[in-house]
PDB file of N, CA, C and O in Angstrom:
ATOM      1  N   UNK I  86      90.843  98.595  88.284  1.00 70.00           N
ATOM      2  CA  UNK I  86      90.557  98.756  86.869  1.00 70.00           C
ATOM      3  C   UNK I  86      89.091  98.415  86.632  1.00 70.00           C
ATOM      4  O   UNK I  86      88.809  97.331  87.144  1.00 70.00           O
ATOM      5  N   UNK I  87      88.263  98.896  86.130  1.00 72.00           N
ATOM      6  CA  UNK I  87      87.189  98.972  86.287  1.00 72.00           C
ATOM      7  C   UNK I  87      85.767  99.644  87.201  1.00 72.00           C
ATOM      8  O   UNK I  87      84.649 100.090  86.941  1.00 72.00           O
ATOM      9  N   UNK I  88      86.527  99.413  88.261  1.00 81.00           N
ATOM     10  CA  UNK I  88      85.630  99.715  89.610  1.00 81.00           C
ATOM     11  C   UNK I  88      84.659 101.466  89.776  1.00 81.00           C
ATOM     12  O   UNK I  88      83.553 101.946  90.021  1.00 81.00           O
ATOM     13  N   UNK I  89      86.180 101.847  89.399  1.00 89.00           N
ATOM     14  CA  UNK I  89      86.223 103.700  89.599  1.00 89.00           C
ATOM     15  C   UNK I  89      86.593 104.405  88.232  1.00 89.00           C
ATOM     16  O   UNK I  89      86.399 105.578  87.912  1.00 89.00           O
ATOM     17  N   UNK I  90      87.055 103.595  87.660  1.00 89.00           N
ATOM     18  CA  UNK I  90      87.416 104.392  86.247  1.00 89.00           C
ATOM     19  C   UNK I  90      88.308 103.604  85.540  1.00 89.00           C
ATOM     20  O   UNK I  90      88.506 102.444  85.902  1.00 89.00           O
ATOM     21  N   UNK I  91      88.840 104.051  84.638  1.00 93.00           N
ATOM     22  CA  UNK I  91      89.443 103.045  83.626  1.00 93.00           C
ATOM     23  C   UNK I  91      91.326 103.491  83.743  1.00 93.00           C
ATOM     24  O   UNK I  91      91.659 104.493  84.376  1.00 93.00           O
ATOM     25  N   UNK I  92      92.286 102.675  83.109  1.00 91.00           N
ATOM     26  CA  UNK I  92      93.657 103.438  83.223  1.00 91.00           C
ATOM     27  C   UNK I  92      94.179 102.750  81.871  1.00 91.00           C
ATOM     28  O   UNK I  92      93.895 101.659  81.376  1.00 91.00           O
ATOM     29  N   UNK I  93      94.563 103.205  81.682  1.00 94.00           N
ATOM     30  CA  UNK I  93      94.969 103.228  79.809  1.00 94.00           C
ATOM     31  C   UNK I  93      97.033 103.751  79.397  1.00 94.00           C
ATOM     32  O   UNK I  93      97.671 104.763  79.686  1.00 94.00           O
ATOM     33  N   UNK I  94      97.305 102.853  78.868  1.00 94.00           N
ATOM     34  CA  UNK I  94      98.650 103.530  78.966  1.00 94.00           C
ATOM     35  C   UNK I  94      99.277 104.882  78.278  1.00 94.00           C
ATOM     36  O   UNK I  94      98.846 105.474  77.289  1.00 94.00           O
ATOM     37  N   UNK I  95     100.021 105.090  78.804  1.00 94.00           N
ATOM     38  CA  UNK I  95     100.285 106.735  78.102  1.00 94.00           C
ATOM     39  C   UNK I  95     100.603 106.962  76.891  1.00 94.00           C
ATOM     40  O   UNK I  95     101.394 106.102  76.502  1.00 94.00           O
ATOM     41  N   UNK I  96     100.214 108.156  75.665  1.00 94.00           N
ATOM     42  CA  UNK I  96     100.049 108.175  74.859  1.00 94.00           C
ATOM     43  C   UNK I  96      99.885 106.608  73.652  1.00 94.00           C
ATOM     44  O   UNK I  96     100.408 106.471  72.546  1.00 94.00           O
ATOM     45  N   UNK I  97      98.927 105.585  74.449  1.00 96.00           N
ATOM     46  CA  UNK I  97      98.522 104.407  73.940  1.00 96.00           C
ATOM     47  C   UNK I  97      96.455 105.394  73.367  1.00 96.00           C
ATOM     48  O   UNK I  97      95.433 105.327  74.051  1.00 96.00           O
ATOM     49  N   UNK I  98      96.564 105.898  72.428  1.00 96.00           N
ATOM     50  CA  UNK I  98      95.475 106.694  71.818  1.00 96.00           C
ATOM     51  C   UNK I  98      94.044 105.232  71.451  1.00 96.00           C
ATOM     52  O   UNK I  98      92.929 105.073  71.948  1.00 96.00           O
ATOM     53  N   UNK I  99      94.689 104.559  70.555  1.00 96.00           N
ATOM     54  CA  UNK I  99      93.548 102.886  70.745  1.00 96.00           C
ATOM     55  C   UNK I  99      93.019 102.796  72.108  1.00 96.00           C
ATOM     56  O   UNK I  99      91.797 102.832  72.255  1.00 96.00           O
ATOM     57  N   UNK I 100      93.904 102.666  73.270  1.00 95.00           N
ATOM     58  CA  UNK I 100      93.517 101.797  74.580  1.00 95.00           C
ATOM     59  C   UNK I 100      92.586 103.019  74.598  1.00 95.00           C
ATOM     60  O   UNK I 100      91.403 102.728  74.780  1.00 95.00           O
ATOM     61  N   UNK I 101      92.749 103.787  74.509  1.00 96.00           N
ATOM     62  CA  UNK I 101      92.302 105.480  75.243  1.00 96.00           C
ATOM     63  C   UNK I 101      90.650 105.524  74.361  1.00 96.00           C
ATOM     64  O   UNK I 101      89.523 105.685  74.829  1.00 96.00           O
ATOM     65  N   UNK I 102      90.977 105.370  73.343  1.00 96.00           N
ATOM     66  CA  UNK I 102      89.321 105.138  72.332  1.00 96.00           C
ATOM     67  C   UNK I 102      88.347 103.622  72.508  1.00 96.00           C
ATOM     68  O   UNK I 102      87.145 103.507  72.272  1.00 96.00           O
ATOM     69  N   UNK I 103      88.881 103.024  72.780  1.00 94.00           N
ATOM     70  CA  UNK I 103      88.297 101.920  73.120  1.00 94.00           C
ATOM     71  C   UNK I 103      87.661 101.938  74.842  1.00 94.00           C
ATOM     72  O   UNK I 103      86.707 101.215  75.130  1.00 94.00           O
ATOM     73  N   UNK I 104      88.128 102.579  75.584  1.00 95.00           N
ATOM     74  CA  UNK I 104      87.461 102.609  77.032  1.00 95.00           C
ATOM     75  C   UNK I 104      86.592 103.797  76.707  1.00 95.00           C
ATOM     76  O   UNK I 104      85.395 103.581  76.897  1.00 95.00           O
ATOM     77  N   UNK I 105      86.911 105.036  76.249  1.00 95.00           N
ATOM     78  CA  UNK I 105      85.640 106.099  75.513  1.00 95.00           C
ATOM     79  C   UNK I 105      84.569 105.639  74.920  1.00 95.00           C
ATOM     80  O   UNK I 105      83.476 106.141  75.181  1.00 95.00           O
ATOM     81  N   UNK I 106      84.697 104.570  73.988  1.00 96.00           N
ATOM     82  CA  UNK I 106      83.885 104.253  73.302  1.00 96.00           C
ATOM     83  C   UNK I 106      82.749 103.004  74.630  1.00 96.00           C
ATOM     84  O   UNK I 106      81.567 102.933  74.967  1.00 96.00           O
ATOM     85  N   UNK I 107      83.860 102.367  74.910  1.00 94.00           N
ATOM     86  CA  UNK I 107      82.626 101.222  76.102  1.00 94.00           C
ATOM     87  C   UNK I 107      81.928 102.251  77.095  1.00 94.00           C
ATOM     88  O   UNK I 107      80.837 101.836  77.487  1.00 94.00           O
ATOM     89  N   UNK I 108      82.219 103.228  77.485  1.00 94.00           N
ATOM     90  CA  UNK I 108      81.635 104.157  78.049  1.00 94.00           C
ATOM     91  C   UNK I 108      80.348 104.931  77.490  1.00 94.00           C
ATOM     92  O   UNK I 108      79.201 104.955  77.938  1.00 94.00           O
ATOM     93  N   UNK I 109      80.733 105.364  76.713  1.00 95.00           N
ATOM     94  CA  UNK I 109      79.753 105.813  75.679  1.00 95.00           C
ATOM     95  C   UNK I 109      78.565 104.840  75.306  1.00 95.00           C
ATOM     96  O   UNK I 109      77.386 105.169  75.168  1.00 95.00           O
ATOM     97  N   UNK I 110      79.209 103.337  75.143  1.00 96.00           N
ATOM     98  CA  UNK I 110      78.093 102.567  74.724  1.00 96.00           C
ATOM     99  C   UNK I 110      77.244 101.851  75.915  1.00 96.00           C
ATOM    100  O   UNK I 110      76.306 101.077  75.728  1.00 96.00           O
ATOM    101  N   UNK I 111      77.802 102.297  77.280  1.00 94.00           N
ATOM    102  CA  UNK I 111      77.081 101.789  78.372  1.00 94.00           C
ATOM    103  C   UNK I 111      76.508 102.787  79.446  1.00 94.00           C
ATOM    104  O   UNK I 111      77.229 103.266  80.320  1.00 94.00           O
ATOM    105  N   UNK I 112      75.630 102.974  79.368  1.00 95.00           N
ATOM    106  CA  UNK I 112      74.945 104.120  80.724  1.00 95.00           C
ATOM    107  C   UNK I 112      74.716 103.811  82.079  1.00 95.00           C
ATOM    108  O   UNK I 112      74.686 104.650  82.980  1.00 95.00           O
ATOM    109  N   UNK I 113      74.509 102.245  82.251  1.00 95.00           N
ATOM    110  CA  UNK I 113      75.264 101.656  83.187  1.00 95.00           C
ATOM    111  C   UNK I 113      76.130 101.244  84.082  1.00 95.00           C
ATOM    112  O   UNK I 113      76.082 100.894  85.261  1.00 95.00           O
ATOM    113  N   UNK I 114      77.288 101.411  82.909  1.00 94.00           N
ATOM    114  CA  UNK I 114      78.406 101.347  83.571  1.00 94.00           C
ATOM    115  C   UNK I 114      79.148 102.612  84.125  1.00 94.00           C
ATOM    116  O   UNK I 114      79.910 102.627  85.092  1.00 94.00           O
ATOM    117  N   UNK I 115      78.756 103.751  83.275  1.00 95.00           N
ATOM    118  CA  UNK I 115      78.860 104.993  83.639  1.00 95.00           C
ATOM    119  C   UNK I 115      78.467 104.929  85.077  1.00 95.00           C
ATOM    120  O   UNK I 115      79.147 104.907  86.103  1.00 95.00           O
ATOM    121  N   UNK I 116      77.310 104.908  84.885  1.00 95.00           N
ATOM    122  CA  UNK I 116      76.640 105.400  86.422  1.00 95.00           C
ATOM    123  C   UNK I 116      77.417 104.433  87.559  1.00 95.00           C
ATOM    124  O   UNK I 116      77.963 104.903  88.557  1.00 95.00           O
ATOM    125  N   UNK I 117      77.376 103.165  87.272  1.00 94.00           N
ATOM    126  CA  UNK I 117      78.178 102.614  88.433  1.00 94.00           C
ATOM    127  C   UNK I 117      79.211 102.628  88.568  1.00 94.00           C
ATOM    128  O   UNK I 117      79.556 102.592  89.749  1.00 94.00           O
ATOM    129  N   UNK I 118      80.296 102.682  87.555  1.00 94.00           N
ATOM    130  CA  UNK I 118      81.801 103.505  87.826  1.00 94.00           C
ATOM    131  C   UNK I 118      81.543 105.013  88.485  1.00 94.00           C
ATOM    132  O   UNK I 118      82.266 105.457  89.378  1.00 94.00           O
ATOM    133  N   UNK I 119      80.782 105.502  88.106  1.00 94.00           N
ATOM    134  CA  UNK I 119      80.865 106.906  88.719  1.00 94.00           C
ATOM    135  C   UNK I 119      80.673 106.861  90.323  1.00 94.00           C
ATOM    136  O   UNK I 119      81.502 107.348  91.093  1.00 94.00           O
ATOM    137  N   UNK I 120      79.437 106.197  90.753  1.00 95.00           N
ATOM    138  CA  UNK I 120      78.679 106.247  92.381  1.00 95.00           C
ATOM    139  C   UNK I 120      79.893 105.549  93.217  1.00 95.00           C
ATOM    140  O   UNK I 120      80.006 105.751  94.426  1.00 95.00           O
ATOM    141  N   UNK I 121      81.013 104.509  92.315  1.00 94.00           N
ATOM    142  CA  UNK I 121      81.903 104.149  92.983  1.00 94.00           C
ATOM    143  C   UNK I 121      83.210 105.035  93.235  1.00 94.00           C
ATOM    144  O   UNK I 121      84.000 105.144  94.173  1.00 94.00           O
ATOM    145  N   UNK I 122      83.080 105.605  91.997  1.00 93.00           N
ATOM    146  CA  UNK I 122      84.259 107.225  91.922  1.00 93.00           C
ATOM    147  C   UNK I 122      83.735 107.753  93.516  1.00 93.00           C
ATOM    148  O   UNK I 122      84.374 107.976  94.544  1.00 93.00           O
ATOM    149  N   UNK I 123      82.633 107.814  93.272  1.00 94.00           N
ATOM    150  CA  UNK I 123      82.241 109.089  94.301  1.00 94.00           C
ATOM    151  C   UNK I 123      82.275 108.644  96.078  1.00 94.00           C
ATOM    152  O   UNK I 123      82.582 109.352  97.037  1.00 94.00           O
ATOM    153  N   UNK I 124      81.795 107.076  96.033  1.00 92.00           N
ATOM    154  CA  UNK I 124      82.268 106.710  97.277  1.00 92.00           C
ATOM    155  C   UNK I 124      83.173 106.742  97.417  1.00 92.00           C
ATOM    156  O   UNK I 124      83.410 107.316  98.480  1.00 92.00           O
ATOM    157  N   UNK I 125      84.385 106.291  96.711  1.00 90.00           N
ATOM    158  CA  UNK I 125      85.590 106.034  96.941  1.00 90.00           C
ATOM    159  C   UNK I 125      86.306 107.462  97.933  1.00 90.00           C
ATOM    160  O   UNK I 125      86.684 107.565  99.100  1.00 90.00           O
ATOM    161  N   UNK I 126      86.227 108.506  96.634  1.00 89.00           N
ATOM    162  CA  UNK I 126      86.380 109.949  96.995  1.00 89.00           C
ATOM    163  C   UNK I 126      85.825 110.009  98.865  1.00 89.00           C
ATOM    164  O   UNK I 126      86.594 110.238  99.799  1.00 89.00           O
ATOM    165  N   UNK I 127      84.615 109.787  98.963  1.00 87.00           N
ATOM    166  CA  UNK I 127      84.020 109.984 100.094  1.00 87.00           C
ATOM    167  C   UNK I 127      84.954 109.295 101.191  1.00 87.00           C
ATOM    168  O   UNK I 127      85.418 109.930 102.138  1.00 87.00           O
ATOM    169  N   UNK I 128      85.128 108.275 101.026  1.00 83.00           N
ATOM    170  CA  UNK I 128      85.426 107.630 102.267  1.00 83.00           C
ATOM    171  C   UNK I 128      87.033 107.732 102.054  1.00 83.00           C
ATOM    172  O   UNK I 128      87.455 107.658 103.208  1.00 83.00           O
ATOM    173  N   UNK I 129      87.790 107.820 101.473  1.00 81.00           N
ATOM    174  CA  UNK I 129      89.492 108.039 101.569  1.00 81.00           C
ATOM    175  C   UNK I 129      89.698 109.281 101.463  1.00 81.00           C
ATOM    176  O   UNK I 129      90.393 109.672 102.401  1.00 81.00           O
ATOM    177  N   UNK I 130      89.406 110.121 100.725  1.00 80.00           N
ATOM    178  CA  UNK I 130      89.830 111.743 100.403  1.00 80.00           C
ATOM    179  C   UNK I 130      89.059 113.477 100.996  1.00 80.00           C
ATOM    180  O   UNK I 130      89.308 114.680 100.922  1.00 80.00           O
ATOM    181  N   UNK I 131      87.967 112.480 101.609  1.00 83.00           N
ATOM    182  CA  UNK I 131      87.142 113.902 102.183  1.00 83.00           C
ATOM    183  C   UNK I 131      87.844 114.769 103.266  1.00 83.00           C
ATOM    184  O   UNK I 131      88.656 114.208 104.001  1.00 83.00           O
ATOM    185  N   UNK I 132      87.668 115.693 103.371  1.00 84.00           N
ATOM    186  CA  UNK I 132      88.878 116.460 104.521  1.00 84.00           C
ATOM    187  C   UNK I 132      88.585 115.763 106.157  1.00 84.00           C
ATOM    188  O   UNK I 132      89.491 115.631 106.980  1.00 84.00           O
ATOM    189  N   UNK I 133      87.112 115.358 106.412  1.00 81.00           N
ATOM    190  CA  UNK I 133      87.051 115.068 107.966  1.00 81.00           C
ATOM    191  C   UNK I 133      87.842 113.390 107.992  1.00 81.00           C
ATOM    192  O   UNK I 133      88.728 112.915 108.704  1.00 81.00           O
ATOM    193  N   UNK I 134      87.140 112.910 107.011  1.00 78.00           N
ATOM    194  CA  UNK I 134      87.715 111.422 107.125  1.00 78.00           C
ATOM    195  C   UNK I 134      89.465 111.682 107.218  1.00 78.00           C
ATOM    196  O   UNK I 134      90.045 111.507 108.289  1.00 78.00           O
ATOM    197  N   UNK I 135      90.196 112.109 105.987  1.00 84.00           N
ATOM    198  CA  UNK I 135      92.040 113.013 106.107  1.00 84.00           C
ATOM    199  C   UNK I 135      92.153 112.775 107.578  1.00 84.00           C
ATOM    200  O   UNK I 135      92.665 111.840 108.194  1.00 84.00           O
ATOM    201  N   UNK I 136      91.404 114.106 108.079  1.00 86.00           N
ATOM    202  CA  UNK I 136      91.794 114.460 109.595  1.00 86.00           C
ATOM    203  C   UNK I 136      92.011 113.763 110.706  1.00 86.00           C
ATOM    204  O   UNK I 136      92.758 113.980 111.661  1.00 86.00           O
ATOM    205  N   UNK I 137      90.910 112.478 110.354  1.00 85.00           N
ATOM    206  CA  UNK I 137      90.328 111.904 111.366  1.00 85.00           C
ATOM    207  C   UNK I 137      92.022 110.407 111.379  1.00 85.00           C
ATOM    208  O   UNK I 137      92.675 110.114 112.381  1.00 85.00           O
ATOM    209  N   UNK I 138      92.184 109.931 110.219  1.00 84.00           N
ATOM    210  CA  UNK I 138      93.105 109.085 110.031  1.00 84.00           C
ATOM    211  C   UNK I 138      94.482 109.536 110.093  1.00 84.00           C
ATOM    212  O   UNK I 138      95.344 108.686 110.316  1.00 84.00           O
ATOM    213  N   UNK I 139      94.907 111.084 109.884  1.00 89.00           N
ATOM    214  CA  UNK I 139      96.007 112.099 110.424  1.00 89.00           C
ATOM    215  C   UNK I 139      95.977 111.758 112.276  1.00 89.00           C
ATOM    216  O   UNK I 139      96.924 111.326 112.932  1.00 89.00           O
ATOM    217  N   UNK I 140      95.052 111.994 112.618  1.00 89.00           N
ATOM    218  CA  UNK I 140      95.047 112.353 114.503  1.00 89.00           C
ATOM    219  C   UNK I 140      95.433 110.780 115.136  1.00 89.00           C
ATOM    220  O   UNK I 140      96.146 110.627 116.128  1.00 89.00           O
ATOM    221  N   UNK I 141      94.800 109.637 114.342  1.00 89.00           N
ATOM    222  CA  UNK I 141      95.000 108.580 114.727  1.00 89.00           C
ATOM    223  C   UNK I 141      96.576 108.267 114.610  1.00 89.00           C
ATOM    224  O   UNK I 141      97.360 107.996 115.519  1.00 89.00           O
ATOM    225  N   UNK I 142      96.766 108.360 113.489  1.00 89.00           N
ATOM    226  CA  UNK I 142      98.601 108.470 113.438  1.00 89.00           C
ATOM    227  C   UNK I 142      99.193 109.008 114.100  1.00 89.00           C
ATOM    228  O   UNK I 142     100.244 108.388 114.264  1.00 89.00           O
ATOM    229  N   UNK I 143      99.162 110.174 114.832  1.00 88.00           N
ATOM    230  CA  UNK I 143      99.804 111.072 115.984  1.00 88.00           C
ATOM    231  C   UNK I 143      99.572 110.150 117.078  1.00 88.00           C
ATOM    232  O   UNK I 143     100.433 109.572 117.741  1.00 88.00           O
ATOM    233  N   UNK I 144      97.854 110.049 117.233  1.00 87.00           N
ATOM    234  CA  UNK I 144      98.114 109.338 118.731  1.00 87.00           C
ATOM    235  C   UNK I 144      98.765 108.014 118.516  1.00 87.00           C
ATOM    236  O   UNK I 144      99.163 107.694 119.636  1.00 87.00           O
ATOM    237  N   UNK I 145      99.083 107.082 117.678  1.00 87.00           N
ATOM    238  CA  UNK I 145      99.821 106.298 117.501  1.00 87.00           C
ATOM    239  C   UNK I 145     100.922 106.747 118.076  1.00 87.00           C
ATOM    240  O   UNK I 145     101.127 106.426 119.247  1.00 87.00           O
ATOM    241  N   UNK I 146     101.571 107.326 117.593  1.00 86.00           N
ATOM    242  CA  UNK I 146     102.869 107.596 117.901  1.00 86.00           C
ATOM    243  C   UNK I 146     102.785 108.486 119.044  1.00 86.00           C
ATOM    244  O   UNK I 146     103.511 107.947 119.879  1.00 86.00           O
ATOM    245  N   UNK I 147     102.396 109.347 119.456  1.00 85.00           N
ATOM    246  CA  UNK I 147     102.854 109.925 120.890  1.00 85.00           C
ATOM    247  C   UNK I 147     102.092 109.202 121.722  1.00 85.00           C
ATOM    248  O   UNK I 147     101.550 109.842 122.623  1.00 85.00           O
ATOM    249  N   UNK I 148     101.879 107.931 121.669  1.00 84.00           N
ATOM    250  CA  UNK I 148     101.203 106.769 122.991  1.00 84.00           C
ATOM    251  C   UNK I 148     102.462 106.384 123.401  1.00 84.00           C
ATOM    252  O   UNK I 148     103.466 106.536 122.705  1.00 84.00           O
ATOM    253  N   UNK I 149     102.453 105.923 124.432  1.00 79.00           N
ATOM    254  CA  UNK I 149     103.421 106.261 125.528  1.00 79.00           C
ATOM    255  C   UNK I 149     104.590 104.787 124.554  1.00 79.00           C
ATOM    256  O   UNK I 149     105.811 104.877 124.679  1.00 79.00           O
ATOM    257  N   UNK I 150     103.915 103.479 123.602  1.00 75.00           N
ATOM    258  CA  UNK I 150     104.240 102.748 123.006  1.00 75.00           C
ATOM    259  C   UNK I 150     105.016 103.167 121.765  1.00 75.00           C
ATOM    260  O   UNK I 150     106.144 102.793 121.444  1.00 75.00           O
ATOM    261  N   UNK I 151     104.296 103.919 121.194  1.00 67.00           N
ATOM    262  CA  UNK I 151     105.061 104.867 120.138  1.00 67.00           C
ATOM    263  C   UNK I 151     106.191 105.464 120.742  1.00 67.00           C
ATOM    264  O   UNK I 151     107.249 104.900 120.465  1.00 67.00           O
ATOM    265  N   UNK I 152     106.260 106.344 121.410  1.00 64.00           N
ATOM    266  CA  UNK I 152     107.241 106.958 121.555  1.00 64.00           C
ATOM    267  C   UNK I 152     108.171 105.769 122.380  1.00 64.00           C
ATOM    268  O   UNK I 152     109.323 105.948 121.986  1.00 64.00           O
ATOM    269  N   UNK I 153     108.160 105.133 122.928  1.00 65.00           N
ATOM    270  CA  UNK I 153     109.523 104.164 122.857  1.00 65.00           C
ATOM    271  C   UNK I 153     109.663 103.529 121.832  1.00 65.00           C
ATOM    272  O   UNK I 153     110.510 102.644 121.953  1.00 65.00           O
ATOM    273  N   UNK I 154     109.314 103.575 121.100  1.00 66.00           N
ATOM    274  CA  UNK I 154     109.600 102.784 119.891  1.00 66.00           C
ATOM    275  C   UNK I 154     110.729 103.630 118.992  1.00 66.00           C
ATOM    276  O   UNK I 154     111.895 103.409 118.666  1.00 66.00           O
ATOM    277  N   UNK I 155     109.743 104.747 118.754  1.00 65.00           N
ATOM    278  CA  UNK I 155     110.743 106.218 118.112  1.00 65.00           C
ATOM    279  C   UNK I 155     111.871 106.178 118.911  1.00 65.00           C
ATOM    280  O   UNK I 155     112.857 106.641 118.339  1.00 65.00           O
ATOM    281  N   UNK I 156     112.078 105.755 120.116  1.00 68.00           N
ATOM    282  CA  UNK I 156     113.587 106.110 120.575  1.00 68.00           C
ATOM    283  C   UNK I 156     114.526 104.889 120.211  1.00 68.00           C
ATOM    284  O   UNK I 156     115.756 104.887 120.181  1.00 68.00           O
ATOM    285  N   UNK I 157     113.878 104.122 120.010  1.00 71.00           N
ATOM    286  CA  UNK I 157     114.472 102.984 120.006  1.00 71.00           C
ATOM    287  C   UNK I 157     115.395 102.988 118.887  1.00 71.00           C
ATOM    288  O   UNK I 157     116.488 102.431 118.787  1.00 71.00           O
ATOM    289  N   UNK I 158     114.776 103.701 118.078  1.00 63.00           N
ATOM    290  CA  UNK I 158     114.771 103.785 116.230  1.00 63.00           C
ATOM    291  C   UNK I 158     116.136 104.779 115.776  1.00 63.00           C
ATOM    292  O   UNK I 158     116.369 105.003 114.588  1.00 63.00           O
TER     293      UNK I 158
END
């Protein structure tokens, strides 16, 4: 809450105008909620980083440890 963006409860319209409005009144905070939006994005959601934490999970599991484990299961 704060870091990357704001979360406001659903159809709660006050909570929802009041984080618009601190936004609006800070250019600051904009910018540094945003560069953190954007790392964030970068490092959890980009397709190579995906891929790269997908392949690790496979070889997890088809290491010769994984797969006795899966049988075990």
């Amino acid at each position: 809450e704060g870091e990357t963006g704001f979360t406001v409860p659903r159809e709660d319209v006050g909570a929802l105008q009041e984080r618009l409005l601190k936004l609006l009144a800070s250019p600051d905070l904009r910018c540094r909620m945003g560069r953190r939006a954007r790392e964030r994005y970068e490092h959890e959601f980009m397709l190579a980083n995906t891929v790269s934490r997908t392949l690790a999970v496979y070889h997890e599991i088809l290491s010769p440890h994984g797969v006795a484990a899966i049988r075990q299961a």
